[in-house]
Amino acid sequence: MKAFNIFKAALIGFAVMSSTPQGAFAEKLRVMTGSPSGVLNVPMNRAVVVESDEPFTEVSVANAEIADISTLSERSIYVLGRTPGMTTMTLLAPDGSLITNVQVQVTPDLTEFKERLRQIMPNESIEVRTANDGIVLSGMISSVTMMDRAVELAERYAPGRVSNLLNIGGTQQVMLKVRFAEMSRSVSKNLTASLGVEYGGNDATSSALLGGTASGDGQGQFSIGGTIGDTELSILLEAMEEKGVSRTLAEPNLTALSGQQAKFLAGGEYPIPVSDDDGISIEYKPFGVELEFIPRVINGDQINLEMRAAVSGVDSSVNYTANGFTVNSFKRRETSTTVELRDGQSFAIAGLLEDDFEDLIGQVPWLGDIPVLGALFRSTDYSRSQSELVIIVTPHLVTPTNGLALSLPTDRVKIPSEKEMFLFGKTLGGTSAPKSGGAAEVAKQDFSGSYGYVME
């Protein structure tokens, strides 16, 4: 019988070892009769052998889904961890008395998890611990991206039971410098010729005007005429040319924490009447330079930038009138994009070259088609406008600095004294112009006084 029991225990042990997952190992825990049993820690998908000082005839586990047990002999038990959690294993002696209760705690396999962390993120200082039936990650990590990878990997070993206590090192504040630059130019030419004929005789007068109509402002007009008998002839020529150049430059700077949204508006709000059940209400539409962005520090100095930028303005040349209200239209140029770049690098995220051309010829039918003389019966308008807009973004990783190192536009502007104002006609008091930096370059232009700020 004894030989049979040994043979049976050997078969059971062989079967259990065959069903053990690859890479599992067996550790030993000795249970002494009459002494308190501590907590038996069993890694998930790994095994522990429990040896009893006294032979037992019956062994049971409270929750077989957490730990699976098999007897190897009358003194040895094979415990296999299946699911993270805690359960109780009970050993009974041949006379039915209790030998001991062993608290079995199955935890995620940290050995394999730590090895995977070292392989995937060898330069990160991550500490791994167990808490109850979960994994606790702590320490310092370089970026949000690396933290997400570590948490995702931990979720594979303890789904839904990962505590993230990692701290992100490095700079996590991003200052976005955006330059809006727009150049627009326009030219318009107008040539109008008209022929006037007036006949008077026998106390009756008749007149006719052939050709275009003059503007009447007297600019660029030339008139010549004469009288033949009772008929008076006059020729009016009007030639006008207009040229214009417009330059718009805005450089907003805005700082935000990684992953947080920041908004910027330099402009105003235009009132728009809106009809509803209660009558007429006013809604305000913003215009000017608008900027919204969400920076994300990915790894080191690499920045993922999700942003929307717009330049808009009121266009008084196009309007809408209803119920006594006149509303102007808006010119708007907008871009929305996501880019990745490093600290200090720049992208031209938007560029627009617009070229508008328009001409208009008005003439007297048939007479305007006469070669050479037909110019006296025509009116010609020509206009062309070009505009170019470029938006350049440059992100910088920034940290706070001492407030004394920063200056404001008002720091170098002083209120003039009565002597300076009344005797010398100065609107500003004594100022100290900046010697270097962007503010110094702007101050060199032909504006009175110094202005600008310093930001590092």
Short mmCIF file of C-alpha atoms in Angstrom, two decimals:
data_model
loop_
_atom_site.label_atom_id
_atom_site.label_comp_id
_atom_site.label_asym_id
_atom_site.label_seq_id
_atom_site.Cartn_x
_atom_site.Cartn_y
_atom_site.Cartn_z
CA MET A 1 0.00 0.00 0.00
CA LYS A 2 2.80 2.39 0.85
CA ALA A 3 4.47 1.74 -2.51
CA PHE A 4 1.11 2.40 -4.20
CA ASN A 5 0.70 5.75 -2.42
CA ILE A 6 4.19 6.81 -3.43
CA PHE A 7 3.46 5.84 -7.02
CA LYS A 8 0.13 7.75 -6.93
CA ALA A 9 1.78 10.87 -5.51
CA ALA A 10 4.43 10.71 -8.21
CA LEU A 11 1.77 10.51 -10.94
CA ILE A 12 -0.13 13.48 -9.46
CA GLY A 13 3.05 15.51 -9.22
CA PHE A 14 3.94 14.72 -12.81
CA ALA A 15 0.46 15.72 -14.00
CA VAL A 16 0.54 19.02 -12.12
CA MET A 17 4.01 19.88 -13.30
CA SER A 18 2.96 19.12 -16.87
CA SER A 19 0.04 21.57 -16.58
CA THR A 20 2.19 24.35 -15.11
CA PRO A 21 2.61 27.26 -17.56
CA GLN A 22 5.94 27.67 -19.26
CA GLY A 23 8.40 29.55 -17.11
CA ALA A 24 6.63 28.67 -13.82
CA PHE A 25 8.77 27.74 -10.88
CA ALA A 26 8.16 26.03 -7.55
CA GLU A 27 9.22 27.43 -4.21
CA LYS A 28 8.88 25.72 -0.81
CA LEU A 29 7.14 26.81 2.39
CA ARG A 30 7.42 24.69 5.56
CA VAL A 31 4.44 24.57 7.92
CA MET A 32 5.30 23.73 11.53
CA THR A 33 2.65 22.17 13.72
CA GLY A 34 1.48 24.45 16.52
CA SER A 35 3.11 27.55 15.08
CA PRO A 36 1.17 30.37 13.39
CA SER A 37 1.28 30.31 9.59
CA GLY A 38 2.12 33.52 7.77
CA VAL A 39 0.80 34.68 4.42
CA LEU A 40 1.81 32.46 1.51
CA ASN A 41 2.64 34.74 -1.45
CA VAL A 42 2.16 32.99 -4.77
CA PRO A 43 2.87 34.82 -8.07
CA MET A 44 0.18 34.45 -10.70
CA ASN A 45 0.80 31.48 -13.04
CA ARG A 46 3.58 30.26 -10.76
CA ALA A 47 3.70 27.56 -8.05
CA VAL A 48 4.75 27.10 -4.41
CA VAL A 49 5.25 23.74 -2.64
CA VAL A 50 3.96 23.62 0.96
CA GLU A 51 5.49 20.99 3.26
CA SER A 52 3.74 20.09 6.50
CA ASP A 53 5.61 18.92 9.61
CA GLU A 54 2.71 16.60 10.38
CA PRO A 55 0.98 14.22 7.94
CA PHE A 56 -2.46 15.40 6.79
CA THR A 57 -5.37 13.50 5.33
CA GLU A 58 -7.48 16.36 4.01
CA VAL A 59 -6.63 19.72 2.39
CA SER A 60 -9.03 22.30 0.99
CA VAL A 61 -8.96 25.83 -0.46
CA ALA A 62 -11.72 28.40 0.02
CA ASN A 63 -11.63 29.82 -3.54
CA ALA A 64 -10.33 27.49 -6.20
CA GLU A 65 -10.44 30.28 -8.81
CA ILE A 66 -7.68 32.16 -6.98
CA ALA A 67 -5.41 29.17 -6.21
CA ASP A 68 -5.37 25.58 -7.37
CA ILE A 69 -3.97 22.87 -5.03
CA SER A 70 -2.81 19.29 -5.56
CA THR A 71 -1.34 16.85 -3.02
CA LEU A 72 2.07 15.44 -3.84
CA SER A 73 2.30 13.31 -0.70
CA GLU A 74 0.87 13.14 2.80
CA ARG A 75 3.17 16.01 3.78
CA SER A 76 3.46 18.08 0.54
CA ILE A 77 0.99 20.30 -1.31
CA TYR A 78 1.44 21.94 -4.71
CA VAL A 79 -0.17 25.46 -4.81
CA LEU A 80 -0.63 27.16 -8.20
CA GLY A 81 -1.63 30.84 -8.43
CA ARG A 82 -4.38 31.50 -10.96
CA THR A 83 -6.02 34.88 -10.31
CA PRO A 84 -4.83 37.79 -8.13
CA GLY A 85 -6.58 37.75 -4.78
CA MET A 86 -6.49 36.18 -1.31
CA THR A 87 -7.94 32.89 -0.11
CA THR A 88 -7.46 30.34 2.71
CA MET A 89 -5.99 26.83 2.53
CA THR A 90 -6.91 24.42 5.39
CA LEU A 91 -4.95 21.31 6.45
CA LEU A 92 -6.59 18.59 8.64
CA ALA A 93 -4.83 15.77 10.59
CA PRO A 94 -5.88 12.07 10.36
CA ASP A 95 -7.95 12.44 13.52
CA GLY A 96 -9.84 15.37 11.98
CA SER A 97 -8.11 18.06 14.02
CA LEU A 98 -6.94 21.27 12.43
CA ILE A 99 -3.27 21.44 11.62
CA THR A 100 -3.23 25.00 10.30
CA ASN A 101 -4.90 27.60 8.09
CA VAL A 102 -2.62 29.16 5.48
CA GLN A 103 -3.49 32.53 3.97
CA VAL A 104 -2.71 32.31 0.27
CA GLN A 105 -2.23 35.60 -1.56
CA VAL A 106 -1.86 35.45 -5.33
CA THR A 107 -0.17 38.53 -6.77
CA PRO A 108 0.79 39.56 -10.30
CA ASP A 109 4.08 38.18 -11.53
CA LEU A 110 6.39 41.09 -10.85
CA THR A 111 9.53 39.24 -11.87
CA GLU A 112 8.49 38.97 -15.48
CA PHE A 113 6.94 42.44 -15.44
CA LYS A 114 10.13 44.07 -14.14
CA GLU A 115 12.14 42.27 -16.79
CA ARG A 116 9.84 43.58 -19.52
CA LEU A 117 10.14 47.12 -18.14
CA ARG A 118 13.93 46.92 -18.23
CA GLN A 119 13.82 45.71 -21.83
CA ILE A 120 11.33 48.28 -23.12
CA MET A 121 12.38 51.31 -21.02
CA PRO A 122 15.97 50.73 -19.88
CA ASN A 123 16.62 54.40 -19.00
CA GLU A 124 13.60 54.92 -16.76
CA SER A 125 13.71 54.75 -12.97
CA ILE A 126 10.44 52.97 -12.22
CA GLU A 127 9.76 51.21 -8.93
CA VAL A 128 7.27 48.33 -8.97
CA ARG A 129 5.40 47.07 -5.88
CA THR A 130 2.33 45.02 -5.12
CA ALA A 131 -0.63 46.29 -3.12
CA ASN A 132 -3.38 43.83 -2.29
CA ASP A 133 -4.00 42.23 -5.68
CA GLY A 134 -2.67 45.07 -7.87
CA ILE A 135 0.52 46.75 -9.06
CA VAL A 136 1.82 50.10 -7.82
CA LEU A 137 4.14 52.12 -10.09
CA SER A 138 6.22 54.88 -8.54
CA GLY A 139 9.38 56.81 -9.23
CA MET A 140 10.43 59.37 -11.83
CA ILE A 141 9.76 59.05 -15.55
CA SER A 142 10.89 61.25 -18.40
CA SER A 143 7.66 62.00 -20.28
CA VAL A 144 3.93 61.43 -20.48
CA THR A 145 4.41 59.03 -23.39
CA MET A 146 6.75 56.78 -21.43
CA MET A 147 4.36 56.85 -18.46
CA ASP A 148 1.47 55.74 -20.67
CA ARG A 149 3.57 52.88 -22.00
CA ALA A 150 4.50 51.71 -18.49
CA VAL A 151 0.86 51.82 -17.32
CA GLU A 152 -0.32 50.00 -20.46
CA LEU A 153 2.23 47.24 -19.86
CA ALA A 154 1.22 46.94 -16.20
CA GLU A 155 -2.43 46.59 -17.22
CA ARG A 156 -1.55 43.39 -19.04
CA TYR A 157 -0.40 41.83 -15.76
CA ALA A 158 -3.07 43.32 -13.48
CA PRO A 159 -6.04 44.51 -15.57
CA GLY A 160 -7.88 47.33 -13.83
CA ARG A 161 -5.67 47.12 -10.74
CA VAL A 162 -2.77 49.45 -11.56
CA SER A 163 -2.01 52.43 -9.30
CA ASN A 164 -0.02 55.10 -11.12
CA LEU A 165 2.14 57.13 -8.70
CA LEU A 166 4.76 58.09 -11.28
CA ASN A 167 6.14 61.62 -11.36
CA ILE A 168 7.06 63.19 -14.69
CA GLY A 169 10.49 64.76 -14.73
CA GLY A 170 11.82 67.47 -17.03
CA THR A 171 10.06 70.58 -18.26
CA GLN A 172 6.34 70.21 -18.87
CA GLN A 173 5.46 73.82 -19.71
CA VAL A 174 5.42 74.95 -23.32
CA MET A 175 5.54 78.52 -24.59
CA LEU A 176 4.22 78.86 -28.12
CA LYS A 177 5.48 81.74 -30.20
CA VAL A 178 3.31 82.41 -33.25
CA ARG A 179 4.06 84.95 -35.97
CA PHE A 180 1.25 86.15 -38.19
CA ALA A 181 2.67 88.09 -41.15
CA GLU A 182 0.48 89.50 -43.91
CA MET A 183 1.36 91.79 -46.79
CA SER A 184 -1.31 93.15 -49.10
CA ARG A 185 -1.11 95.62 -51.96
CA SER A 186 -3.68 96.98 -54.35
CA VAL A 187 -3.80 99.11 -57.46
CA SER A 188 -6.78 100.57 -59.27
CA LYS A 189 -6.92 102.62 -62.46
CA ASN A 190 -9.85 104.48 -63.96
CA LEU A 191 -10.14 106.21 -67.32
CA THR A 192 -13.40 107.96 -68.22
CA ALA A 193 -14.16 110.07 -71.29
CA SER A 194 -17.38 111.89 -72.08
CA LEU A 195 -18.51 114.08 -74.96
CA GLY A 196 -21.08 116.81 -74.27
CA VAL A 197 -23.16 118.55 -76.96
CA GLU A 198 -25.45 121.49 -76.27
CA TYR A 199 -27.56 123.27 -78.92
CA GLY A 200 -29.50 126.46 -78.34
CA GLY A 201 -31.61 128.40 -80.79
CA ASN A 202 -34.97 130.20 -81.02
CA ASP A 203 -35.19 130.34 -77.22
CA ALA A 204 -34.95 126.52 -77.06
CA THR A 205 -32.00 124.58 -75.64
CA SER A 206 -31.17 120.87 -75.91
CA SER A 207 -28.16 118.97 -74.67
CA ALA A 208 -26.73 115.43 -74.73
CA LEU A 209 -23.97 113.64 -72.86
CA LEU A 210 -22.28 110.75 -74.57
CA GLY A 211 -19.83 108.45 -72.84
CA GLY A 212 -19.05 107.79 -69.15
CA THR A 213 -20.08 109.83 -66.18
CA ALA A 214 -17.43 111.79 -64.28
CA SER A 215 -17.04 111.37 -60.57
CA GLY A 216 -17.45 115.03 -59.87
CA ASP A 217 -14.71 115.31 -57.24
CA GLY A 218 -12.44 117.23 -59.58
CA GLN A 219 -9.43 114.95 -59.15
CA GLY A 220 -7.67 113.88 -62.33
CA GLN A 221 -10.18 115.71 -64.59
CA PHE A 222 -9.34 117.58 -67.80
CA SER A 223 -11.92 119.43 -69.87
CA ILE A 224 -11.72 121.03 -73.34
CA GLY A 225 -14.50 122.51 -75.48
CA GLY A 226 -15.58 125.06 -78.04
CA THR A 227 -18.57 126.69 -79.82
CA ILE A 228 -19.64 126.28 -83.43
CA GLY A 229 -22.55 128.59 -84.15
CA ASP A 230 -25.36 127.71 -81.79
CA THR A 231 -23.72 124.39 -80.88
CA GLU A 232 -21.36 124.02 -77.93
CA LEU A 233 -19.06 120.99 -77.75
CA SER A 234 -17.10 119.85 -74.66
CA ILE A 235 -14.87 116.83 -73.92
CA LEU A 236 -14.23 115.75 -70.32
CA LEU A 237 -11.42 113.30 -69.53
CA GLU A 238 -10.89 111.77 -66.07
CA ALA A 239 -7.95 109.53 -65.20
CA MET A 240 -7.31 108.20 -61.70
CA GLU A 241 -4.81 105.73 -60.26
CA GLU A 242 -4.69 104.51 -56.68
CA LYS A 243 -2.07 102.34 -55.00
CA GLY A 244 -2.04 100.97 -51.47
CA VAL A 245 0.13 98.75 -49.31
CA SER A 246 -0.88 97.17 -46.01
CA ARG A 247 1.36 95.32 -43.54
CA THR A 248 0.06 93.26 -40.62
CA LEU A 249 2.33 91.58 -38.09
CA ALA A 250 1.30 89.93 -34.83
CA GLU A 251 3.48 87.84 -32.55
CA PRO A 252 1.42 86.41 -29.68
CA ASN A 253 3.24 84.33 -27.06
CA LEU A 254 1.32 81.99 -24.80
CA THR A 255 2.42 79.42 -22.21
CA ALA A 256 0.50 76.29 -21.22
CA LEU A 257 1.07 73.10 -19.26
CA SER A 258 1.54 69.92 -21.24
CA GLY A 259 -1.85 68.47 -22.15
CA GLN A 260 -3.78 71.63 -21.20
CA GLN A 261 -5.54 74.00 -23.60
CA ALA A 262 -4.64 77.67 -23.88
CA LYS A 263 -6.52 80.44 -25.72
CA PHE A 264 -5.48 83.86 -26.94
CA LEU A 265 -7.40 86.72 -28.56
CA ALA A 266 -5.98 90.10 -29.56
CA GLY A 267 -8.74 92.11 -31.18
CA GLY A 268 -12.30 92.81 -30.19
CA GLU A 269 -15.91 91.70 -30.43
CA TYR A 270 -18.38 92.93 -33.02
CA PRO A 271 -22.05 93.31 -32.01
CA ILE A 272 -24.54 91.46 -34.23
CA PRO A 273 -28.31 91.87 -33.79
CA VAL A 274 -30.21 88.60 -33.65
CA SER A 275 -33.97 88.28 -33.86
CA ASP A 276 -35.72 85.91 -31.43
CA ASP A 277 -39.11 85.47 -29.80
CA ASP A 278 -38.39 88.23 -27.29
CA GLY A 279 -37.36 90.75 -29.94
CA ILE A 280 -33.86 91.78 -30.93
CA SER A 281 -30.88 90.60 -28.92
CA ILE A 282 -27.19 91.29 -29.39
CA GLU A 283 -24.56 88.62 -29.93
CA TYR A 284 -20.85 89.38 -30.11
CA LYS A 285 -18.53 87.86 -32.69
CA PRO A 286 -14.79 87.98 -31.88
CA PHE A 287 -12.32 89.23 -34.45
CA GLY A 288 -8.60 89.86 -34.56
CA VAL A 289 -5.77 87.40 -33.92
CA GLU A 290 -7.09 84.19 -32.32
CA LEU A 291 -5.00 81.28 -31.10
CA GLU A 292 -5.90 78.00 -29.41
CA PHE A 293 -3.42 75.21 -28.81
CA ILE A 294 -2.81 72.07 -26.75
CA PRO A 295 0.88 71.13 -26.30
CA ARG A 296 2.00 67.66 -25.29
CA VAL A 297 5.59 66.93 -24.30
CA ILE A 298 6.13 63.49 -25.79
CA ASN A 299 9.71 62.56 -25.05
CA GLY A 300 12.45 64.84 -23.86
CA ASP A 301 12.23 67.96 -26.02
CA GLN A 302 9.81 66.54 -28.58
CA ILE A 303 6.47 68.37 -28.57
CA ASN A 304 3.17 67.36 -30.11
CA LEU A 305 1.23 70.52 -30.94
CA GLU A 306 -2.48 70.62 -31.70
CA MET A 307 -3.48 74.15 -32.60
CA ARG A 308 -5.96 76.43 -34.34
CA ALA A 309 -5.05 79.93 -35.47
CA ALA A 310 -7.16 82.59 -37.18
CA VAL A 311 -6.83 86.16 -38.41
CA SER A 312 -10.09 88.03 -38.94
CA GLY A 313 -11.31 91.58 -39.38
CA VAL A 314 -14.41 93.62 -40.12
CA ASP A 315 -15.02 94.17 -43.86
CA SER A 316 -17.01 97.37 -44.30
CA SER A 317 -17.17 96.96 -48.08
CA VAL A 318 -19.78 94.20 -47.75
CA ASN A 319 -22.73 94.64 -45.40
CA TYR A 320 -26.26 93.50 -44.82
CA THR A 321 -29.19 95.73 -43.86
CA ALA A 322 -32.45 94.52 -42.34
CA ASN A 323 -35.01 96.09 -39.95
CA GLY A 324 -32.96 99.23 -39.67
CA PHE A 325 -29.74 97.41 -38.69
CA THR A 326 -26.64 97.32 -40.86
CA VAL A 327 -24.19 94.50 -40.21
CA ASN A 328 -20.76 94.32 -41.79
CA SER A 329 -19.18 91.13 -43.04
CA PHE A 330 -15.87 89.61 -41.88
CA LYS A 331 -12.66 88.65 -43.58
CA ARG A 332 -11.28 85.54 -41.93
CA ARG A 333 -8.35 83.23 -42.51
CA GLU A 334 -8.12 80.18 -40.32
CA THR A 335 -5.96 77.10 -40.00
CA SER A 336 -6.23 74.01 -37.80
CA THR A 337 -3.50 71.39 -37.66
CA THR A 338 -1.41 69.03 -35.54
CA VAL A 339 2.38 68.92 -35.88
CA GLU A 340 5.35 67.49 -33.99
CA LEU A 341 8.61 69.34 -33.55
CA ARG A 342 11.37 69.84 -31.04
CA ASP A 343 12.15 72.67 -28.69
CA GLY A 344 13.04 75.79 -30.68
CA GLN A 345 12.16 74.37 -34.10
CA SER A 346 9.69 76.18 -36.35
CA PHE A 347 7.00 75.27 -38.84
CA ALA A 348 5.23 77.43 -41.41
CA ILE A 349 1.87 75.83 -40.84
CA ALA A 350 -0.08 78.06 -43.22
CA GLY A 351 0.71 80.10 -46.31
CA LEU A 352 -1.76 81.83 -48.60
CA LEU A 353 -1.09 83.87 -51.72
CA GLU A 354 -4.21 85.55 -53.05
CA ASP A 355 -4.39 87.48 -56.33
CA ASP A 356 -7.66 89.19 -57.32
CA PHE A 357 -8.14 90.89 -60.67
CA GLU A 358 -11.16 92.79 -61.95
CA ASP A 359 -11.80 95.08 -64.92
CA LEU A 360 -14.95 96.78 -66.18
CA ILE A 361 -15.64 98.59 -69.45
CA GLY A 362 -18.74 100.69 -70.00
CA GLN A 363 -19.45 102.33 -73.38
CA VAL A 364 -22.06 103.84 -75.63
CA PRO A 365 -23.31 101.14 -78.01
CA TRP A 366 -21.66 101.21 -81.44
CA LEU A 367 -19.94 104.51 -80.78
CA GLY A 368 -17.56 102.95 -78.29
CA ASP A 369 -16.37 100.45 -80.93
CA ILE A 370 -15.09 103.17 -83.27
CA PRO A 371 -11.26 102.98 -83.45
CA VAL A 372 -9.46 105.81 -81.64
CA LEU A 373 -12.52 108.10 -81.36
CA GLY A 374 -14.37 105.33 -79.54
CA ALA A 375 -12.28 106.09 -76.42
CA LEU A 376 -14.39 109.23 -75.98
CA PHE A 377 -17.46 107.07 -75.48
CA ARG A 378 -15.97 104.50 -73.04
CA SER A 379 -15.35 104.24 -69.32
CA THR A 380 -12.68 101.75 -68.12
CA ASP A 381 -12.06 100.56 -64.58
CA TYR A 382 -9.14 98.29 -63.62
CA SER A 383 -8.33 96.94 -60.16
CA ARG A 384 -5.97 94.30 -58.83
CA SER A 385 -5.12 93.26 -55.28
CA GLN A 386 -2.60 90.78 -53.92
CA SER A 387 -2.17 89.49 -50.39
CA GLU A 388 0.14 86.96 -48.79
CA LEU A 389 -0.31 85.45 -45.32
CA VAL A 390 2.19 83.25 -43.48
CA ILE A 391 1.78 81.71 -40.01
CA ILE A 392 4.93 80.38 -38.32
CA VAL A 393 4.89 78.55 -34.97
CA THR A 394 7.83 77.94 -32.65
CA PRO A 395 7.38 76.07 -29.34
CA HIS A 396 9.80 76.39 -26.43
CA LEU A 397 10.09 74.37 -23.23
CA VAL A 398 10.12 76.93 -20.44
CA THR A 399 10.49 77.10 -16.69
CA PRO A 400 9.56 79.95 -14.32
CA THR A 401 12.12 82.65 -13.73
CA ASN A 402 12.71 85.41 -11.22
CA GLY A 403 10.21 88.22 -11.66
CA LEU A 404 12.99 90.81 -11.47
CA ALA A 405 14.41 89.44 -14.73
CA LEU A 406 11.28 90.45 -16.66
CA SER A 407 10.30 93.92 -17.81
CA LEU A 408 6.97 95.35 -18.93
CA PRO A 409 6.18 97.85 -21.70
CA THR A 410 5.32 100.43 -19.01
CA ASP A 411 8.56 100.03 -17.02
CA ARG A 412 10.53 102.48 -19.19
CA VAL A 413 7.67 104.97 -19.69
CA LYS A 414 7.37 107.76 -17.16
CA ILE A 415 4.71 110.40 -16.67
CA PRO A 416 6.04 113.82 -17.77
CA SER A 417 6.41 116.58 -15.23
CA GLU A 418 4.59 119.89 -15.63
CA LYS A 419 7.83 121.49 -16.80
CA GLU A 420 8.38 118.84 -19.47
CA MET A 421 4.78 119.03 -20.65
CA PHE A 422 4.12 122.78 -20.69
CA LEU A 423 7.58 124.15 -21.50
CA PHE A 424 8.95 121.47 -23.80
CA GLY A 425 5.72 119.85 -25.08
CA LYS A 426 6.71 116.33 -24.08
CA THR A 427 4.04 113.70 -23.67
CA LEU A 428 6.42 111.29 -21.94
CA GLY A 429 8.95 111.77 -19.23
CA GLY A 430 12.54 110.63 -19.32
CA THR A 431 12.88 107.09 -20.64
CA SER A 432 15.75 104.66 -20.92
CA ALA A 433 15.75 102.95 -24.31
CA PRO A 434 16.63 99.24 -24.43
CA LYS A 435 20.13 98.47 -25.69
CA SER A 436 19.66 94.91 -26.97
CA GLY A 437 17.03 92.36 -27.88
CA GLY A 438 13.86 92.59 -29.91
CA ALA A 439 12.61 95.68 -28.05
CA ALA A 440 15.79 97.54 -29.02
CA GLU A 441 15.30 96.69 -32.69
CA VAL A 442 11.74 98.00 -32.63
CA ALA A 443 12.79 101.15 -30.77
CA LYS A 444 15.19 102.01 -33.61
CA GLN A 445 12.23 102.73 -35.87
CA ASP A 446 10.90 106.24 -36.22
CA PHE A 447 8.55 106.22 -33.24
CA SER A 448 9.00 108.51 -30.29
CA GLY A 449 9.75 106.82 -27.02
CA SER A 450 10.80 103.25 -26.21
CA TYR A 451 8.54 100.33 -25.65
CA GLY A 452 8.54 96.55 -25.71
CA TYR A 453 9.25 93.86 -23.13
CA VAL A 454 11.79 91.18 -22.33
CA MET A 455 10.82 87.55 -21.88
CA GLU A 456 13.27 84.69 -21.55
#
